[in-house]
GROMACS .gro file of C-alpha atoms in nm:
model
  441
    1MET     CA    1  -1.058   0.476  -1.816
    2PHE     CA    2  -0.978   0.397  -2.139
    3LYS     CA    3  -1.120   0.788  -2.262
    4THR     CA    4  -0.867   0.907  -1.989
    5ILE     CA    5  -0.538   0.770  -2.115
    6LYS     CA    6  -0.621   0.764  -2.483
    7ASN     CA    7  -0.641   1.160  -2.406
    8ALA     CA    8  -0.367   1.128  -2.163
    9PHE     CA    9  -0.152   0.991  -2.456
   10LYS     CA   10  -0.286   1.290  -2.711
   11THR     CA   11  -0.202   1.500  -2.439
   12PRO     CA   12   0.276   1.477  -2.479
   13ASP     CA   13   0.334   1.674  -2.152
   14VAL     CA   14   0.112   1.450  -1.940
   15ARG     CA   15   0.251   1.151  -2.192
   16LYS     CA   16   0.568   1.216  -2.156
   17ARG     CA   17   0.486   1.225  -1.714
   18ILE     CA   18   0.325   0.862  -1.835
   19LEU     CA   19   0.671   0.719  -2.014
   20TYR     CA   20   0.877   0.856  -1.785
   21THR     CA   21   0.699   0.651  -1.542
   22LEU     CA   22   0.659   0.333  -1.768
   23LEU     CA   23   1.067   0.362  -1.761
   24LEU     CA   24   1.104   0.391  -1.394
   25ILE     CA   25   0.867   0.075  -1.387
   26VAL     CA   26   1.107  -0.097  -1.611
   27LEU     CA   27   1.435  -0.025  -1.427
   28PHE     CA   28   1.242  -0.228  -1.182
   29ARG     CA   29   1.145  -0.531  -1.313
   30LEU     CA   30   1.497  -0.507  -1.480
   31GLY     CA   31   1.644  -0.473  -1.044
   32CYS     CA   32   1.425  -0.818  -0.923
   33PHE     CA   33   1.676  -1.059  -1.162
   34ILE     CA   34   1.985  -0.891  -1.026
   35THR     CA   35   2.155  -1.110  -0.771
   36VAL     CA   36   2.327  -1.021  -0.505
   37PRO     CA   37   2.719  -1.145  -0.481
   38GLY     CA   38   2.814  -1.415  -0.262
   39VAL     CA   39   2.480  -1.577  -0.382
   40ASN     CA   40   2.462  -1.930  -0.544
   41THR     CA   41   2.183  -1.944  -0.731
   42VAL     CA   42   2.161  -2.334  -0.820
   43THR     CA   43   2.111  -2.334  -0.402
   44LEU     CA   44   1.969  -2.037  -0.373
   45ASN     CA   45   1.638  -2.175  -0.621
   46GLU     CA   46   1.611  -2.572  -0.377
   47ALA     CA   47   1.616  -2.312  -0.128
   48MET     CA   48   1.303  -2.043  -0.226
   49SER     CA   49   1.196  -2.443  -0.332
   50GLY     CA   50   0.941  -2.376  -0.038
   51ALA     CA   51   0.910  -1.976   0.040
   52SER     CA   52   0.518  -1.932  -0.166
   53ASN     CA   53   0.398  -2.015   0.233
   54GLY     CA   54   0.409  -1.755   0.549
   55ILE     CA   55   0.644  -1.462   0.490
   56ALA     CA   56   0.868  -1.512   0.249
   57GLY     CA   57   0.575  -1.623   0.066
   58LEU     CA   58   0.429  -1.214   0.139
   59ILE     CA   59   0.703  -1.074   0.060
   60ASP     CA   60   0.792  -1.201  -0.241
   61LEU     CA   61   0.477  -1.091  -0.367
   62ILE     CA   62   0.506  -0.759  -0.239
   63SER     CA   63   0.849  -0.760  -0.468
   64GLY     CA   64   0.744  -0.862  -0.850
   65GLY     CA   65   0.954  -1.245  -0.717
   66ALA     CA   66   1.221  -1.092  -0.606
   67PHE     CA   67   1.304  -1.255  -0.234
   68SER     CA   68   1.296  -1.602  -0.324
   69ARG     CA   69   1.537  -1.450  -0.577
   70PHE     CA   70   1.767  -1.314  -0.327
   71SER     CA   71   1.835  -0.999  -0.617
   72ILE     CA   72   1.856  -0.627  -0.465
   73PHE     CA   73   1.490  -0.546  -0.402
   74ALA     CA   74   1.420  -0.872  -0.157
   75MET     CA   75   1.367  -0.598   0.097
   76THR     CA   76   1.157  -0.427  -0.178
   77ILE     CA   77   0.990  -0.086  -0.018
   78THR     CA   78   0.867  -0.217   0.346
   79PRO     CA   79   1.153  -0.106   0.512
   80TYR     CA   80   0.970   0.256   0.394
   81ILE     CA   81   0.617   0.156   0.473
   82THR     CA   82   0.785   0.022   0.887
   83SER     CA   83   1.007   0.365   0.872
   84SER     CA   84   0.681   0.600   0.807
   85ILE     CA   85   0.474   0.481   1.038
   86VAL     CA   86   0.740   0.468   1.341
   87ILE     CA   87   0.723   0.901   1.212
   88GLN     CA   88   0.312   0.899   1.203
   89LEU     CA   89   0.320   0.728   1.567
   90LEU     CA   90   0.585   0.957   1.706
   91GLY     CA   91   0.395   1.333   1.544
   92MET     CA   92   0.066   1.233   1.715
   93VAL     CA   93   0.391   1.132   2.145
   94ILE     CA   94   0.621   1.391   2.037
   95PRO     CA   95   0.499   1.755   2.065
   96SER     CA   96   0.802   1.854   1.802
   97LEU     CA   97   0.739   1.644   1.614
   98GLU     CA   98   0.346   1.765   1.582
   99LYS     CA   99   0.377   2.067   1.549
  100LEU     CA  100   0.637   1.994   1.277
  101MET     CA  101   0.396   1.758   1.128
  102LYS     CA  102   0.067   2.063   1.144
  103GLU     CA  103   0.190   2.398   1.126
  104GLY     CA  104   0.601   2.294   0.991
  105GLY     CA  105   0.410   2.399   0.581
  106GLU     CA  106   0.682   2.337   0.301
  107GLU     CA  107   0.930   2.304   0.509
  108GLY     CA  108   0.765   2.095   0.828
  109ARG     CA  109   0.665   1.847   0.551
  110ASN     CA  110   1.016   1.855   0.375
  111LYS     CA  111   1.175   1.766   0.745
  112MET     CA  112   0.998   1.484   0.834
  113ASN     CA  113   1.013   1.281   0.492
  114ARG     CA  114   1.384   1.327   0.550
  115TYR     CA  115   1.320   1.148   0.886
  116THR     CA  116   1.132   0.928   0.714
  117LYS     CA  117   1.367   0.860   0.464
  118LEU     CA  118   1.735   0.811   0.753
  119LEU     CA  119   1.506   0.501   1.023
  120THR     CA  120   1.417   0.350   0.648
  121VAL     CA  121   1.814   0.321   0.619
  122VAL     CA  122   1.890   0.217   0.981
  123LEU     CA  123   1.487  -0.112   0.942
  124ALA     CA  124   1.685  -0.184   0.609
  125LEU     CA  125   2.071  -0.233   0.823
  126ILE     CA  126   1.906  -0.385   1.064
  127GLU     CA  127   1.635  -0.688   0.740
  128GLY     CA  128   1.972  -0.729   0.590
  129ILE     CA  129   2.183  -0.800   0.881
  130GLY     CA  130   1.868  -1.033   0.968
  131LEU     CA  131   1.841  -1.159   0.652
  132PHE     CA  132   2.219  -1.253   0.597
  133LEU     CA  133   2.180  -1.389   0.919
  134THR     CA  134   1.863  -1.624   0.862
  135TYR     CA  135   2.007  -1.731   0.577
  136LYS     CA  136   2.365  -1.776   0.684
  137SER     CA  137   2.319  -2.171   0.740
  138SER     CA  138   2.096  -2.277   0.433
  139GLY     CA  139   2.408  -2.288   0.212
  140ILE     CA  140   2.294  -2.014  -0.010
  141PHE     CA  141   2.596  -1.816  -0.028
  142VAL     CA  142   2.906  -1.939  -0.144
  143GLU     CA  143   3.143  -1.807   0.118
  144THR     CA  144   2.990  -1.698   0.528
  145ASN     CA  145   3.245  -1.474   0.590
  146PHE     CA  146   3.262  -1.065   0.706
  147LEU     CA  147   3.355  -0.972   0.346
  148THR     CA  148   3.003  -1.151   0.181
  149GLY     CA  149   2.758  -1.022   0.499
  150PHE     CA  150   2.887  -0.687   0.475
  151LEU     CA  151   2.842  -0.731   0.035
  152VAL     CA  152   2.497  -0.867   0.101
  153VAL     CA  153   2.347  -0.567   0.317
  154ILE     CA  154   2.537  -0.319   0.179
  155SER     CA  155   2.391  -0.416  -0.204
  156LEU     CA  156   2.024  -0.506  -0.025
  157MET     CA  157   2.068  -0.167   0.135
  158ALA     CA  158   2.150  -0.009  -0.189
  159GLY     CA  159   1.824  -0.169  -0.398
  160THR     CA  160   1.628  -0.066  -0.094
  161SER     CA  161   1.821   0.316  -0.150
  162LEU     CA  162   1.703   0.283  -0.493
  163LEU     CA  163   1.336   0.183  -0.393
  164MET     CA  164   1.285   0.570  -0.273
  165TRP     CA  165   1.490   0.701  -0.540
  166LEU     CA  166   1.212   0.544  -0.741
  167GLY     CA  167   0.925   0.584  -0.562
  168ASP     CA  168   1.015   0.977  -0.527
  169GLN     CA  169   1.079   1.037  -0.925
  170ILE     CA  170   0.721   0.927  -1.008
  171THR     CA  171   0.543   1.075  -0.753
  172ASN     CA  172   0.761   1.357  -0.908
  173LYS     CA  173   0.711   1.324  -1.253
  174GLY     CA  174   0.492   1.037  -1.342
  175ILE     CA  175   0.192   0.932  -1.316
  176GLY     CA  176   0.037   0.829  -0.937
  177ASN     CA  177   0.190   0.797  -0.564
  178GLY     CA  178   0.513   0.602  -0.610
  179ILE     CA  179   0.573   0.374  -0.315
  180SER     CA  180   0.211   0.280  -0.410
  181MET     CA  181   0.319   0.189  -0.767
  182ILE     CA  182   0.639   0.009  -0.718
  183ILE     CA  183   0.334  -0.219  -0.492
  184PHE     CA  184   0.141  -0.279  -0.706
  185VAL     CA  185   0.364  -0.341  -1.016
  186GLY     CA  186   0.536  -0.605  -0.784
  187ILE     CA  187   0.209  -0.739  -0.760
  188ILE     CA  188   0.072  -0.814  -1.075
  189SER     CA  189   0.364  -0.947  -1.188
  190GLY     CA  190   0.205  -1.267  -1.037
  191LEU     CA  191  -0.110  -1.246  -1.263
  192PRO     CA  192   0.111  -1.485  -1.515
  193SER     CA  193   0.115  -1.756  -1.216
  194ALA     CA  194  -0.281  -1.727  -1.113
  195VAL     CA  195  -0.360  -1.720  -1.487
  196THR     CA  196  -0.175  -2.093  -1.488
  197MET     CA  197  -0.274  -2.144  -1.122
  198ILE     CA  198  -0.679  -2.139  -1.256
  199TRP     CA  199  -0.563  -2.301  -1.687
  200ASN     CA  200  -0.349  -2.650  -1.399
  201LEU     CA  201  -0.754  -2.646  -1.221
  202ILE     CA  202  -0.887  -2.815  -1.519
  203PHE     CA  203  -0.669  -2.901  -1.736
  204GLY     CA  204  -0.391  -3.015  -1.439
  205THR     CA  205  -0.415  -3.422  -1.583
  206ARG     CA  206  -0.418  -3.375  -1.900
  207ALA     CA  207  -0.752  -3.448  -1.842
  208PHE     CA  208  -1.069  -3.222  -1.807
  209SER     CA  209  -1.235  -3.174  -1.474
  210THR     CA  210  -1.570  -3.059  -1.399
  211ALA     CA  211  -1.477  -2.961  -1.010
  212GLY     CA  212  -1.203  -2.745  -1.144
  213LEU     CA  213  -1.392  -2.626  -1.427
  214LEU     CA  214  -1.677  -2.511  -1.139
  215THR     CA  215  -1.370  -2.410  -0.962
  216SER     CA  216  -1.200  -2.155  -1.126
  217LEU     CA  217  -1.622  -1.976  -1.213
  218CYS     CA  218  -1.642  -1.905  -0.836
  219ILE     CA  219  -1.301  -1.812  -0.855
  220ILE     CA  220  -1.353  -1.561  -1.070
  221VAL     CA  221  -1.661  -1.485  -1.029
  222GLY     CA  222  -1.530  -1.351  -0.679
  223ALA     CA  223  -1.259  -1.145  -0.815
  224ILE     CA  224  -1.514  -0.970  -1.059
  225VAL     CA  225  -1.755  -0.885  -0.780
  226LEU     CA  226  -1.476  -0.824  -0.571
  227ILE     CA  227  -1.344  -0.579  -0.807
  228ALA     CA  228  -1.630  -0.418  -0.848
  229GLY     CA  229  -1.722  -0.439  -0.393
  230VAL     CA  230  -1.401  -0.224  -0.392
  231VAL     CA  231  -1.428   0.036  -0.708
  232PHE     CA  232  -1.816   0.186  -0.486
  233VAL     CA  233  -1.685   0.196  -0.181
  234GLN     CA  234  -1.354   0.386  -0.366
  235GLN     CA  235  -1.539   0.614  -0.551
  236ALA     CA  236  -1.823   0.608  -0.265
  237GLU     CA  237  -1.853   0.967  -0.162
  238ARG     CA  238  -2.083   1.172   0.097
  239ARG     CA  239  -2.061   1.535  -0.034
  240ILE     CA  240  -2.133   1.800   0.308
  241PRO     CA  241  -2.337   2.087   0.179
  242VAL     CA  242  -2.132   2.438   0.204
  243GLN     CA  243  -2.310   2.754   0.165
  244TYR     CA  244  -2.130   3.142   0.162
  245ALA     CA  245  -2.269   3.446   0.236
  246LYS     CA  246  -2.227   3.790   0.005
  247LYS     CA  247  -1.941   3.975   0.117
  248VAL     CA  248  -1.734   4.277  -0.011
  249VAL     CA  249  -1.366   4.183  -0.221
  250GLY     CA  250  -1.222   4.490  -0.237
  251ARG     CA  251  -1.470   4.687  -0.433
  252LYS     CA  252  -1.732   4.436  -0.546
  253MET     CA  253  -2.015   4.240  -0.432
  254VAL     CA  254  -1.918   3.956  -0.442
  255GLY     CA  255  -2.260   3.661  -0.467
  256ALA     CA  256  -2.385   3.412  -0.228
  257GLN     CA  257  -2.194   2.966  -0.305
  258ASN     CA  258  -2.277   2.697  -0.262
  259THR     CA  259  -2.062   2.402  -0.251
  260HIS     CA  260  -1.948   2.109  -0.095
  261ILE     CA  261  -1.710   1.873   0.127
  262PRO     CA  262  -1.616   1.548  -0.090
  263LEU     CA  263  -1.576   1.353   0.222
  264LYS     CA  264  -1.472   0.956   0.072
  265LEU     CA  265  -1.618   0.614   0.205
  266ALA     CA  266  -1.253   0.497   0.226
  267MET     CA  267  -1.044   0.899   0.262
  268ALA     CA  268  -0.751   0.674   0.366
  269GLY     CA  269  -0.780   0.461   0.084
  270VAL     CA  270  -0.562   0.096   0.095
  271MET     CA  271  -0.265   0.264   0.304
  272PRO     CA  272  -0.405   0.132   0.619
  273ILE     CA  273  -0.409  -0.233   0.501
  274ILE     CA  274  -0.065  -0.217   0.379
  275PHE     CA  275   0.036  -0.032   0.693
  276ALA     CA  276  -0.190  -0.351   0.943
  277SER     CA  277   0.029  -0.637   0.679
  278SER     CA  278   0.328  -0.515   0.773
  279PHE     CA  279   0.259  -0.440   1.147
  280MET     CA  280   0.149  -0.731   1.138
  281THR     CA  281   0.440  -0.983   0.940
  282PHE     CA  282   0.730  -0.759   1.204
  283PRO     CA  283   0.769  -0.991   1.442
  284ALA     CA  284   0.831  -1.274   1.215
  285MET     CA  285   1.042  -1.108   1.051
  286ILE     CA  286   1.289  -1.065   1.344
  287ILE     CA  287   1.188  -1.383   1.481
  288GLN     CA  288   1.314  -1.533   1.186
  289MET     CA  289   1.627  -1.346   1.290
  290PHE     CA  290   1.670  -1.524   1.621
  291VAL     CA  291   1.565  -1.833   1.483
  292PRO     CA  292   1.647  -1.936   1.116
  293ASN     CA  293   1.469  -2.316   1.181
  294ILE     CA  294   1.110  -2.099   1.358
  295ALA     CA  295   0.972  -2.235   1.146
  296ASN     CA  296   0.979  -2.621   1.254
  297GLU     CA  297   1.005  -2.573   1.654
  298THR     CA  298   0.769  -2.548   1.882
  299GLY     CA  299   0.688  -2.314   2.230
  300PHE     CA  300   0.541  -1.932   2.308
  301TRP     CA  301   0.822  -1.757   2.033
  302SER     CA  302   0.696  -2.082   1.762
  303ALA     CA  303   0.344  -1.981   1.854
  304ILE     CA  304   0.419  -1.580   1.835
  305TYR     CA  305   0.562  -1.709   1.417
  306LYS     CA  306   0.261  -1.867   1.396
  307PHE     CA  307   0.047  -1.652   1.454
  308SER     CA  308   0.262  -1.386   1.305
  309ILE     CA  309   0.221  -1.541   0.894
  310ALA     CA  310  -0.105  -1.665   0.975
  311THR     CA  311  -0.277  -1.427   0.674
  312SER     CA  312  -0.015  -1.433   0.416
  313THR     CA  313  -0.061  -1.928   0.458
  314SER     CA  314  -0.288  -2.242   0.484
  315ALA     CA  315   0.024  -2.410   0.661
  316VAL     CA  316  -0.115  -2.266   0.993
  317PRO     CA  317  -0.397  -2.453   1.243
  318VAL     CA  318  -0.719  -2.286   1.199
  319GLY     CA  319  -0.684  -2.166   1.532
  320TYR     CA  320  -0.416  -1.943   1.490
  321THR     CA  321  -0.625  -1.816   1.125
  322ILE     CA  322  -0.927  -1.747   1.343
  323ALA     CA  323  -0.682  -1.519   1.603
  324ASN     CA  324  -0.489  -1.404   1.352
  325ALA     CA  325  -0.835  -1.233   1.161
  326ILE     CA  326  -0.920  -1.057   1.470
  327VAL     CA  327  -0.643  -0.834   1.526
  328TYR     CA  328  -0.586  -0.762   1.142
  329LEU     CA  329  -0.959  -0.658   1.134
  330LEU     CA  330  -0.904  -0.405   1.450
  331LEU     CA  331  -0.566  -0.346   1.339
  332ILE     CA  332  -0.738  -0.188   0.967
  333LEU     CA  333  -0.991  -0.038   1.139
  334GLY     CA  334  -0.741   0.147   1.368
  335PHE     CA  335  -0.510   0.268   1.055
  336THR     CA  336  -0.753   0.361   0.894
  337PHE     CA  337  -0.908   0.613   1.140
  338PHE     CA  338  -0.495   0.729   1.246
  339TYR     CA  339  -0.463   0.764   0.848
  340THR     CA  340  -0.803   0.962   0.736
  341TYR     CA  341  -0.755   1.183   1.068
  342ALA     CA  342  -0.373   1.238   1.055
  343THR     CA  343  -0.406   1.376   0.677
  344PHE     CA  344  -0.838   1.561   0.737
  345ASN     CA  345  -0.878   1.799   1.007
  346PRO     CA  346  -1.254   1.838   1.101
  347ALA     CA  347  -1.156   2.146   1.318
  348GLU     CA  348  -0.917   2.316   1.065
  349VAL     CA  349  -1.149   2.292   0.799
  350ALA     CA  350  -1.440   2.360   0.993
  351ASN     CA  351  -1.242   2.693   1.089
  352ASN     CA  352  -1.137   2.771   0.741
  353ILE     CA  353  -1.540   2.726   0.627
  354LYS     CA  354  -1.566   3.010   0.943
  355LYS     CA  355  -1.336   3.295   0.822
  356ASN     CA  356  -1.424   3.237   0.519
  357GLY     CA  357  -1.799   3.255   0.597
  358GLY     CA  358  -1.937   3.002   0.515
  359PHE     CA  359  -2.182   2.737   0.682
  360ILE     CA  360  -2.325   2.377   0.692
  361PRO     CA  361  -2.712   2.455   0.682
  362GLY     CA  362  -2.859   2.391   0.953
  363ILE     CA  363  -2.541   2.364   1.191
  364ARG     CA  364  -2.372   2.668   1.361
  365ALA     CA  365  -2.026   2.760   1.231
  366GLY     CA  366  -1.693   2.725   1.534
  367LYS     CA  367  -1.775   2.426   1.724
  368PRO     CA  368  -2.077   2.287   1.669
  369THR     CA  369  -1.937   2.251   1.288
  370THR     CA  370  -1.636   2.022   1.431
  371ASP     CA  371  -1.884   1.831   1.550
  372TYR     CA  372  -2.066   1.745   1.271
  373LEU     CA  373  -1.779   1.712   1.055
  374SER     CA  374  -1.578   1.408   1.318
  375SER     CA  375  -2.005   1.241   1.414
  376VAL     CA  376  -1.998   1.193   0.933
  377LEU     CA  377  -1.624   1.115   0.955
  378SER     CA  378  -1.683   0.845   1.208
  379LYS     CA  379  -1.955   0.691   1.024
  380LEU     CA  380  -1.807   0.684   0.733
  381LEU     CA  381  -1.419   0.574   0.892
  382TRP     CA  382  -1.637   0.261   1.053
  383PHE     CA  383  -1.846   0.136   0.709
  384GLY     CA  384  -1.543   0.242   0.504
  385GLY     CA  385  -1.283   0.071   0.800
  386LEU     CA  386  -1.507  -0.270   0.809
  387PHE     CA  387  -1.551  -0.313   0.485
  388LEU     CA  388  -1.157  -0.286   0.395
  389ALA     CA  389  -1.112  -0.573   0.705
  390VAL     CA  390  -1.378  -0.783   0.539
  391ILE     CA  391  -1.211  -0.747   0.181
  392ALA     CA  392  -0.873  -0.855   0.356
  393ILE     CA  393  -0.984  -1.133   0.538
  394LEU     CA  394  -1.165  -1.315   0.360
  395PRO     CA  395  -0.954  -1.479   0.066
  396MET     CA  396  -0.816  -1.597   0.331
  397LEU     CA  397  -1.049  -1.888   0.379
  398VAL     CA  398  -0.947  -1.960  -0.039
  399ARG     CA  399  -0.678  -2.072   0.072
  400PHE     CA  400  -0.770  -2.411   0.292
  401ILE     CA  401  -0.945  -2.511  -0.076
  402PRO     CA  402  -0.716  -2.771  -0.249
  403ASN     CA  403  -0.522  -2.737  -0.495
  404VAL     CA  404  -0.533  -2.353  -0.520
  405ASN     CA  405  -0.196  -2.116  -0.472
  406LEU     CA  406  -0.336  -1.721  -0.499
  407ALA     CA  407  -0.122  -1.492  -0.621
  408PHE     CA  408  -0.423  -1.192  -0.549
  409GLY     CA  409  -0.568  -1.233  -0.221
  410GLY     CA  410  -0.788  -0.935  -0.132
  411THR     CA  411  -0.529  -0.749   0.020
  412SER     CA  412  -0.395  -0.769  -0.324
  413ILE     CA  413  -0.713  -0.672  -0.557
  414LEU     CA  414  -0.730  -0.327  -0.260
  415ILE     CA  415  -0.418  -0.214  -0.307
  416VAL     CA  416  -0.425  -0.301  -0.736
  417VAL     CA  417  -0.779  -0.148  -0.766
  418GLY     CA  418  -0.678   0.115  -0.557
  419VAL     CA  419  -0.396   0.266  -0.715
  420ALA     CA  420  -0.501   0.188  -1.046
  421LEU     CA  421  -0.771   0.412  -0.888
  422GLU     CA  422  -0.609   0.623  -0.796
  423MET     CA  423  -0.420   0.728  -1.145
  424VAL     CA  424  -0.736   0.723  -1.383
  425GLN     CA  425  -0.821   0.986  -1.155
  426GLN     CA  426  -0.467   1.125  -1.186
  427LEU     CA  427  -0.423   1.103  -1.495
  428GLU     CA  428  -0.777   1.375  -1.594
  429SER     CA  429  -0.694   1.659  -1.311
  430LEU     CA  430  -0.333   1.671  -1.515
  431LEU     CA  431  -0.606   1.627  -1.829
  432VAL     CA  432  -0.835   1.958  -1.673
  433MET     CA  433  -0.587   2.157  -1.592
  434ARG     CA  434  -0.374   2.176  -1.953
  435HIS     CA  435  -0.749   2.185  -2.020
  436TYR     CA  436  -0.798   1.956  -2.255
  437LYS     CA  437  -1.091   1.967  -2.474
  438GLY     CA  438  -1.178   1.704  -2.633
  439PHE     CA  439  -1.135   1.559  -2.209
  440LEU     CA  440  -1.385   1.859  -2.118
  441ASP     CA  441  -1.613   1.679  -2.378
   0.00000   0.00000   0.00000
């Protein structure tokens, strides 16, 4: 990885992409410290002092602290993620959208992207109004009139729109997927607090603690094992052999070729985790809009709220955590299958193999090839989806250890490692495209 990065800086075009990405990341981090107009920062610090738990803590983690500062990026990129899920789901039930997704080509993808952005603006408007109404009675706003509300909502919407633009620019002119990169940067910005937590476990009372040292070692070793497992699964693939017979192209006879179809064990990457997290926390966000003090309430909606935030806090009964973990696991599995089949169509792959005169050894061309690919892919997805779910759920148990408030859970590590691997792979692809001699050697 380090060799790839070193060689990338030796190539002018790739170096330009890296520096451009770093510049946009700096802009994102600066925006995390720009508070929206009309906010009393002193009252804000007091109101957000307990934002380390629940839905607020999860949003604050993803946004890199922007939520606790009530900055223009407080809503982070979650409205865009939610709108992407909605558009993908609508594409499965609305024939015109389904046709646009499958047969629209580049123009179809551009239209779907435009629909996603329009829906993002609408969701950002709803979420912005909800945040203003939620914190209206907390005293963090200098005034609570219509003008203040208008400025707050417009600022939050502008921040989300700017993040969408930054994500597009990183994807088109930088390195990696822009949306994933923004989430990646937001998460790793919490690394200093994680280091501070480890230090406090060992020297919390200015005296060496053997129990704290053992706990810290267990956390560090567990994180290393977790990262190694994530890297292994992200890189693992099943290679389906494909043979092409001799054929005449023009006046030349093209010889037989042997190749393979690489099927990743975790083909969907970290997207099922991101989708499932957004889906699980959405009810809590909606409930908080209408019942600001829901955390102190009792009843049906309070139970739904506690169930929704159980993924991100230990301040709820164990029963809610267990129920949340089960639903979270099922959602991750479901989104793993959904996202993979949305990006990889076995029937289309089998048809392309048949058109080019190819076949999988021992499998007839056409429908048998489709069935075979679907069978292999299904087995891989079950394993990959269960791995993602276990990695995301097990670290939830760590929160029940006293004095441990990890900034990096299983979901965070999956996203960070997945985005890092994707970025390195793109760097390698860019270097190969430019025939960089030092890399190819």
